[in-house]
mmCIF file of C-alpha atoms in Angstrom:
data_model
loop_
_atom_site.group_PDB
_atom_site.id
_atom_site.type_symbol
_atom_site.label_atom_id
_atom_site.label_comp_id
_atom_site.label_asym_id
_atom_site.label_seq_id
_atom_site.Cartn_x
_atom_site.Cartn_y
_atom_site.Cartn_z
ATOM 1 C CA MET O 1 -35.996 -23.631 21.753
ATOM 2 C CA ILE O 2 -38.382 -20.311 23.020
ATOM 3 C CA THR O 3 -37.049 -17.151 22.178
ATOM 4 C CA ILE O 4 -38.274 -14.293 23.528
ATOM 5 C CA TYR O 5 -37.723 -10.801 21.732
ATOM 6 C CA ASP O 6 -37.109 -7.554 22.570
ATOM 7 C CA MET O 7 -40.134 -5.587 20.405
ATOM 8 C CA PRO O 8 -38.425 -3.148 17.929
ATOM 9 C CA SER O 9 -38.897 0.376 17.562
ATOM 10 C CA GLY O 10 -37.202 1.412 14.635
ATOM 11 C CA TYR O 11 -40.601 0.875 12.527
ATOM 12 C CA ASN O 12 -41.846 4.410 13.901
ATOM 13 C CA GLU O 13 -43.661 6.674 11.556
ATOM 14 C CA ALA O 14 -40.949 9.543 12.331
ATOM 15 C CA PHE O 15 -38.147 7.180 10.518
ATOM 16 C CA LEU O 16 -40.213 7.359 6.805
ATOM 17 C CA PRO O 17 -37.849 8.472 4.026
ATOM 18 C CA GLU O 18 -38.625 11.414 2.503
ATOM 19 C CA ALA O 19 -39.935 9.909 -1.064
ATOM 20 C CA SER O 20 -43.094 7.454 -0.298
ATOM 21 C CA ALA O 21 -43.480 3.845 -1.313
ATOM 22 C CA GLN O 22 -46.298 3.714 -3.800
ATOM 23 C CA TRP O 23 -49.969 2.041 -3.277
ATOM 24 C CA ARG O 24 -51.981 0.268 -5.964
ATOM 25 C CA GLU O 25 -54.813 -1.579 -6.124
ATOM 26 C CA ILE O 26 -55.080 -4.378 -9.190
ATOM 27 C CA ARG O 27 -58.084 -6.323 -10.069
ATOM 28 C CA TYR O 28 -56.943 -9.617 -10.965
ATOM 29 C CA PHE O 29 -59.699 -12.681 -12.726
ATOM 30 C CA SER O 30 -59.922 -15.675 -10.200
ATOM 31 C CA ASN O 31 -60.678 -18.691 -12.229
ATOM 32 C CA VAL O 32 -61.445 -20.795 -8.655
ATOM 33 C CA SER O 33 -64.247 -17.830 -7.680
ATOM 34 C CA GLY O 34 -65.365 -16.650 -10.907
ATOM 35 C CA THR O 35 -65.051 -13.510 -9.924
ATOM 36 C CA TYR O 36 -63.192 -10.110 -10.446
ATOM 37 C CA ARG O 37 -60.711 -10.109 -6.807
ATOM 38 C CA ARG O 38 -58.807 -6.910 -5.632
ATOM 39 C CA ALA O 39 -55.531 -6.393 -3.927
ATOM 40 C CA ASN O 40 -53.195 -3.444 -3.011
ATOM 41 C CA VAL O 41 -49.729 -3.649 -4.393
ATOM 42 C CA ILE O 42 -47.154 -1.782 -2.718
ATOM 43 C CA LEU O 43 -44.272 -0.922 -4.934
ATOM 44 C CA PRO O 44 -40.531 0.534 -2.352
ATOM 45 C CA GLU O 45 -39.527 3.067 -2.083
ATOM 46 C CA GLY O 46 -37.411 4.822 -6.212
ATOM 47 C CA TYR O 47 -39.537 1.991 -8.315
ATOM 48 C CA ASP O 48 -38.438 1.253 -11.100
ATOM 49 C CA THR O 49 -39.647 -0.905 -13.790
ATOM 50 C CA GLU O 50 -36.544 -1.432 -15.587
ATOM 51 C CA LYS O 51 -35.303 -3.459 -11.823
ATOM 52 C CA ARG O 52 -36.821 -6.746 -10.640
ATOM 53 C CA TYR O 53 -37.975 -7.078 -7.091
ATOM 54 C CA PRO O 54 -39.037 -10.386 -4.316
ATOM 55 C CA VAL O 55 -42.142 -10.369 -3.661
ATOM 56 C CA LEU O 56 -44.230 -10.994 -0.289
ATOM 57 C CA TYR O 57 -47.644 -11.735 -0.645
ATOM 58 C CA LEU O 58 -49.285 -11.171 2.838
ATOM 59 C CA LEU O 59 -52.496 -12.324 4.687
ATOM 60 C CA HIS O 60 -55.089 -11.111 6.871
ATOM 61 C CA GLY O 61 -57.448 -12.496 9.203
ATOM 62 C CA ILE O 62 -61.024 -14.065 9.316
ATOM 63 C CA GLY O 63 -62.247 -10.888 9.754
ATOM 64 C CA GLY O 64 -59.900 -8.572 7.549
ATOM 65 C CA ASP O 65 -59.744 -8.174 3.535
ATOM 66 C CA GLN O 66 -56.696 -6.311 0.974
ATOM 67 C CA ASN O 67 -56.976 -3.755 3.256
ATOM 68 C CA GLU O 68 -56.398 -5.142 7.407
ATOM 69 C CA TRP O 69 -52.451 -4.955 7.171
ATOM 70 C CA LYS O 70 -52.655 -1.007 6.640
ATOM 71 C CA VAL O 71 -53.199 -0.455 10.198
ATOM 72 C CA ALA O 72 -50.064 -1.859 10.643
ATOM 73 C CA LYS O 73 -48.535 0.460 8.105
ATOM 74 C CA PRO O 74 -46.263 -2.344 6.500
ATOM 75 C CA GLU O 75 -44.691 0.907 3.601
ATOM 76 C CA VAL O 76 -43.015 2.202 6.789
ATOM 77 C CA ILE O 77 -41.699 -1.135 8.695
ATOM 78 C CA SER O 78 -40.452 -1.551 5.188
ATOM 79 C CA ALA O 79 -39.316 1.471 3.781
ATOM 80 C CA ASN O 80 -37.318 2.374 7.405
ATOM 81 C CA LEU O 81 -35.363 -1.511 7.260
ATOM 82 C CA VAL O 82 -34.637 -0.940 3.578
ATOM 83 C CA GLN O 83 -33.243 2.675 4.869
ATOM 84 C CA GLU O 84 -31.166 0.648 7.216
ATOM 85 C CA LYS O 85 -29.767 -1.659 5.037
ATOM 86 C CA LYS O 86 -31.616 -4.287 7.411
ATOM 87 C CA ALA O 87 -33.984 -5.220 4.791
ATOM 88 C CA ALA O 88 -33.982 -5.877 0.558
ATOM 89 C CA GLU O 89 -35.998 -3.697 -1.927
ATOM 90 C CA MET O 90 -39.583 -5.580 -2.653
ATOM 91 C CA ILE O 91 -42.872 -5.511 -4.086
ATOM 92 C CA ILE O 92 -45.759 -6.554 -1.137
ATOM 93 C CA VAL O 93 -48.830 -7.427 -2.148
ATOM 94 C CA LEU O 94 -52.156 -6.930 0.418
ATOM 95 C CA VAL O 95 -54.229 -10.192 -0.635
ATOM 96 C CA ASN O 96 -57.794 -10.585 0.025
ATOM 97 C CA ALA O 97 -57.679 -14.448 1.028
ATOM 98 C CA ARG O 98 -61.289 -15.003 1.145
ATOM 99 C CA VAL O 99 -62.090 -16.578 -1.771
ATOM 100 C CA ARG O 100 -65.501 -17.175 -2.662
ATOM 101 C CA ARG O 101 -68.278 -14.914 -4.824
ATOM 102 C CA GLU O 102 -69.129 -12.989 -1.809
ATOM 103 C CA ASP O 103 -65.917 -12.262 -1.353
ATOM 104 C CA GLN O 104 -66.207 -9.700 2.010
ATOM 105 C CA VAL O 105 -65.858 -9.374 5.395
ATOM 106 C CA PRO O 106 -69.364 -12.291 6.372
ATOM 107 C CA LYS O 107 -71.268 -11.387 9.279
ATOM 108 C CA ALA O 108 -73.234 -15.064 10.159
ATOM 109 C CA ASP O 109 -70.999 -17.557 8.580
ATOM 110 C CA MET O 110 -67.353 -15.895 11.119
ATOM 111 C CA PHE O 111 -66.595 -18.977 12.624
ATOM 112 C CA THR O 112 -67.885 -22.077 10.347
ATOM 113 C CA ILE O 113 -66.203 -24.877 7.652
ATOM 114 C CA GLU O 114 -67.831 -22.779 5.213
ATOM 115 C CA HIS O 115 -65.646 -19.939 5.914
ATOM 116 C CA PHE O 116 -62.736 -21.450 6.677
ATOM 117 C CA ARG O 117 -62.596 -23.604 3.173
ATOM 118 C CA ALA O 118 -62.639 -19.860 1.317
ATOM 119 C CA PHE O 119 -59.133 -19.488 2.723
ATOM 120 C CA ASP O 120 -58.368 -23.084 1.943
ATOM 121 C CA ALA O 121 -58.772 -22.063 -1.236
ATOM 122 C CA PHE O 122 -56.647 -19.254 -1.432
ATOM 123 C CA ARG O 123 -54.025 -21.814 -2.038
ATOM 124 C CA GLU O 124 -55.778 -22.393 -5.550
ATOM 125 C CA ASP O 125 -56.227 -17.966 -6.157
ATOM 126 C CA LEU O 126 -52.738 -17.487 -5.602
ATOM 127 C CA THR O 127 -51.308 -19.635 -7.395
ATOM 128 C CA GLN O 128 -53.419 -19.835 -10.299
ATOM 129 C CA CYS O 129 -54.264 -15.930 -10.195
ATOM 130 C CA LEU O 130 -52.997 -14.020 -8.437
ATOM 131 C CA MET O 131 -49.375 -14.590 -8.745
ATOM 132 C CA PRO O 132 -49.466 -14.678 -13.349
ATOM 133 C CA TYR O 133 -51.297 -11.213 -12.709
ATOM 134 C CA MET O 134 -48.459 -10.158 -10.382
ATOM 135 C CA GLU O 135 -45.637 -12.089 -12.534
ATOM 136 C CA THR O 136 -47.642 -10.186 -15.983
ATOM 137 C CA TYR O 137 -47.619 -6.562 -14.624
ATOM 138 C CA PHE O 138 -44.782 -5.915 -12.595
ATOM 139 C CA PRO O 139 -41.711 -6.254 -12.562
ATOM 140 C CA VAL O 140 -41.431 -8.935 -9.520
ATOM 141 C CA SER O 141 -38.673 -11.867 -9.434
ATOM 142 C CA LYS O 142 -39.387 -15.224 -10.498
ATOM 143 C CA GLY O 143 -39.090 -18.608 -7.975
ATOM 144 C CA ARG O 144 -39.227 -19.529 -4.728
ATOM 145 C CA GLU O 145 -36.103 -18.209 -3.104
ATOM 146 C CA HIS O 146 -37.813 -13.948 -4.296
ATOM 147 C CA THR O 147 -41.046 -15.424 -3.190
ATOM 148 C CA ALA O 148 -42.215 -15.233 0.293
ATOM 149 C CA LEU O 149 -45.768 -15.498 2.269
ATOM 150 C CA ALA O 150 -47.109 -15.015 5.773
ATOM 151 C CA GLY O 151 -50.344 -13.333 7.160
ATOM 152 C CA LEU O 152 -52.106 -12.887 10.732
ATOM 153 C CA SER O 153 -53.800 -15.042 12.651
ATOM 154 C CA MET O 154 -56.295 -17.286 10.217
ATOM 155 C CA GLY O 155 -53.640 -15.586 7.565
ATOM 156 C CA GLY O 156 -51.114 -17.008 9.191
ATOM 157 C CA ARG O 157 -52.792 -20.046 9.317
ATOM 158 C CA THR O 158 -53.136 -19.985 5.635
ATOM 159 C CA ALA O 159 -49.875 -19.763 5.545
ATOM 160 C CA LEU O 160 -48.342 -22.770 6.425
ATOM 161 C CA TYR O 161 -51.038 -24.625 5.059
ATOM 162 C CA ILE O 162 -49.594 -22.959 1.568
ATOM 163 C CA GLY O 163 -46.398 -23.092 1.832
ATOM 164 C CA LEU O 164 -45.606 -25.811 3.742
ATOM 165 C CA THR O 165 -46.970 -27.557 0.724
ATOM 166 C CA MET O 166 -45.762 -25.928 -2.053
ATOM 167 C CA THR O 167 -42.070 -25.173 -1.487
ATOM 168 C CA ASP O 168 -41.310 -25.080 -4.705
ATOM 169 C CA LEU O 169 -42.482 -21.689 -4.799
ATOM 170 C CA PHE O 170 -42.468 -20.045 -1.794
ATOM 171 C CA GLY O 171 -38.616 -19.913 -0.252
ATOM 172 C CA TYR O 172 -40.297 -17.820 3.054
ATOM 173 C CA ILE O 173 -43.322 -18.527 5.123
ATOM 174 C CA GLY O 174 -44.760 -16.033 7.974
ATOM 175 C CA ALA O 175 -47.457 -17.571 10.443
ATOM 176 C CA PHE O 176 -48.021 -14.793 12.967
ATOM 177 C CA SER O 177 -50.691 -16.025 15.668
ATOM 178 C CA PRO O 178 -51.269 -18.590 13.194
ATOM 179 C CA ALA O 179 -55.135 -20.097 14.217
ATOM 180 C CA PHE O 180 -56.708 -23.327 15.252
ATOM 181 C CA GLY O 181 -56.503 -25.665 11.602
ATOM 182 C CA LEU O 182 -53.248 -27.053 10.604
ATOM 183 C CA LEU O 183 -54.044 -29.475 13.691
ATOM 184 C CA PRO O 184 -57.099 -31.198 14.881
ATOM 185 C CA TYR O 185 -58.366 -28.943 17.420
ATOM 186 C CA THR O 186 -61.914 -28.568 18.204
ATOM 187 C CA ASN O 187 -62.617 -24.302 19.123
ATOM 188 C CA ASN O 188 -65.694 -22.343 18.657
ATOM 189 C CA GLY O 189 -67.876 -24.666 17.631
ATOM 190 C CA VAL O 190 -65.899 -25.944 15.338
ATOM 191 C CA THR O 191 -63.905 -29.384 14.841
ATOM 192 C CA GLU O 192 -61.310 -30.052 12.424
ATOM 193 C CA GLU O 193 -59.297 -33.350 11.914
ATOM 194 C CA GLY O 194 -56.325 -30.376 10.677
ATOM 195 C CA LEU O 195 -55.071 -29.549 7.141
ATOM 196 C CA LEU O 196 -51.664 -30.894 7.511
ATOM 197 C CA GLY O 197 -51.835 -33.424 10.347
ATOM 198 C CA GLU O 198 -49.095 -34.576 12.919
ATOM 199 C CA SER O 199 -46.664 -35.114 10.267
ATOM 200 C CA GLY O 200 -47.796 -33.110 7.021
ATOM 201 C CA LEU O 201 -46.050 -30.120 9.451
ATOM 202 C CA CYS O 202 -42.921 -30.129 8.173
ATOM 203 C CA LEU O 203 -40.779 -29.196 5.610
ATOM 204 C CA PRO O 204 -39.656 -32.003 2.893
ATOM 205 C CA LYS O 205 -36.373 -33.188 2.330
ATOM 206 C CA GLU O 206 -35.616 -31.437 -0.632
ATOM 207 C CA HIS O 207 -35.822 -27.510 1.401
ATOM 208 C CA ALA O 208 -35.751 -28.375 4.073
ATOM 209 C CA GLU O 209 -32.326 -26.050 4.942
ATOM 210 C CA ASP O 210 -33.353 -23.538 2.411
ATOM 211 C CA THR O 211 -36.980 -22.546 3.450
ATOM 212 C CA LEU O 212 -37.117 -20.223 6.215
ATOM 213 C CA VAL O 213 -40.729 -20.869 8.698
ATOM 214 C CA MET O 214 -40.639 -17.943 11.351
ATOM 215 C CA ILE O 215 -43.577 -18.628 13.684
ATOM 216 C CA VAL O 216 -44.510 -15.477 16.142
ATOM 217 C CA HIS O 217 -47.005 -15.789 18.634
ATOM 218 C CA GLY O 218 -48.390 -12.968 21.676
ATOM 219 C CA THR O 219 -47.224 -13.690 24.861
ATOM 220 C CA SER O 220 -50.486 -12.685 26.367
ATOM 221 C CA ASP O 221 -53.051 -13.744 23.551
ATOM 222 C CA VAL O 222 -56.861 -15.496 24.390
ATOM 223 C CA VAL O 223 -57.709 -15.718 21.017
ATOM 224 C CA VAL O 224 -55.540 -19.083 19.063
ATOM 225 C CA ARG O 225 -54.236 -19.350 23.230
ATOM 226 C CA ASP O 226 -50.817 -21.759 22.508
ATOM 227 C CA GLU O 227 -51.545 -23.091 19.181
ATOM 228 C CA PRO O 228 -49.129 -21.396 17.722
ATOM 229 C CA VAL O 229 -46.678 -22.984 20.112
ATOM 230 C CA ARG O 230 -48.222 -26.368 19.345
ATOM 231 C CA TYR O 231 -47.410 -26.098 14.791
ATOM 232 C CA HIS O 232 -43.517 -24.845 16.689
ATOM 233 C CA GLU O 233 -42.896 -28.210 18.693
ATOM 234 C CA ALA O 234 -44.642 -30.606 15.790
ATOM 235 C CA LEU O 235 -42.376 -28.966 13.413
ATOM 236 C CA GLU O 236 -39.380 -29.028 16.208
ATOM 237 C CA ARG O 237 -40.611 -33.226 16.150
ATOM 238 C CA ASN O 238 -40.601 -33.611 12.902
ATOM 239 C CA GLY O 239 -36.869 -32.308 12.660
ATOM 240 C CA SER O 240 -38.405 -28.684 10.238
ATOM 241 C CA LYS O 241 -36.075 -25.654 11.064
ATOM 242 C CA HIS O 242 -37.221 -22.861 11.943
ATOM 243 C CA VAL O 243 -37.631 -20.171 14.545
ATOM 244 C CA PHE O 244 -39.912 -19.340 16.840
ATOM 245 C CA TYR O 245 -40.602 -16.092 18.356
ATOM 246 C CA LEU O 246 -42.634 -14.494 21.892
ATOM 247 C CA VAL O 247 -43.371 -11.192 21.398
ATOM 248 C CA GLU O 248 -45.054 -9.215 24.247
ATOM 249 C CA GLY O 249 -48.583 -8.856 23.012
ATOM 250 C CA GLY O 250 -52.222 -10.771 22.112
ATOM 251 C CA HIS O 251 -53.981 -11.358 19.268
ATOM 252 C CA ASP O 252 -53.099 -7.496 18.180
ATOM 253 C CA PHE O 253 -51.333 -5.359 15.352
ATOM 254 C CA THR O 254 -48.401 -4.466 18.653
ATOM 255 C CA VAL O 255 -47.624 -8.149 18.259
ATOM 256 C CA TRP O 256 -48.298 -8.330 14.175
ATOM 257 C CA SER O 257 -46.454 -5.594 13.255
ATOM 258 C CA ASN O 258 -43.177 -6.472 15.412
ATOM 259 C CA ALA O 259 -43.872 -10.063 13.517
ATOM 260 C CA LEU O 260 -43.352 -8.559 10.576
ATOM 261 C CA TYR O 261 -40.509 -5.683 10.989
ATOM 262 C CA LEU O 262 -38.470 -9.686 12.263
ATOM 263 C CA PHE O 263 -39.936 -11.094 8.608
ATOM 264 C CA LEU O 264 -38.931 -8.425 6.305
ATOM 265 C CA GLY O 265 -35.627 -8.462 8.036
ATOM 266 C CA SER O 266 -34.867 -12.404 7.934
ATOM 267 C CA VAL O 267 -36.145 -12.673 3.830
ATOM 268 C CA PHE O 268 -34.469 -12.217 0.475
ATOM 269 C CA GLY O 269 -31.127 -12.359 1.850
ATOM 270 C CA GLY O 270 -32.352 -9.391 4.449
#
């Protein structure tokens, strides 16, 4: 079933509480890239090191980095939802999901297999390097029920790939306008057999009932076109419980801001 969702307005900046969230930039060493890598950490209003917080890892698109999500003001969306008692307090980590030694936004090889593989490598970077760093230096709650993963476009593809193959670590998976790559495709001169394939785009039996999978797709998206619908339909055919929203907009932050609003209000008991 496809749900048409009326876009919320509750993330307007005017609703931000007086005491705003705290931003921290971190550097952690990656055994995958062999380099120090950067991420931005958003700490909730009233952050207290004596408390434990669930954590959301938030991924950017193919031409972005750890700063791309700043456009959507995730700290405002989160603070408003918490203030309205529609979401839990949480730590949000804006990552750089492009894992290679030269991890800045590429100019020449944007749409190449080599660039796509740098995103696929985030699976190991996240679980082996960044998550242990966060668990060491920040008071995050461990366990899948306290850990969420989401992303936009290429980050949505990556979030689904990692989340569906590692449900022992992630209890909440969000894919906003997820890009090509999980199923066989040809696009922008690139052909892939698909990271998961039809049979692999599903939840494993052991976590079929306690995992949130949310896919959000813009009604006028001409970039990823109907690929998010293909993912939704494959999950349906495989009997995997999930939520699929259509929201007004294209391949842009009109959709992704709304998607984040929906996702934050649905994780960690929200």
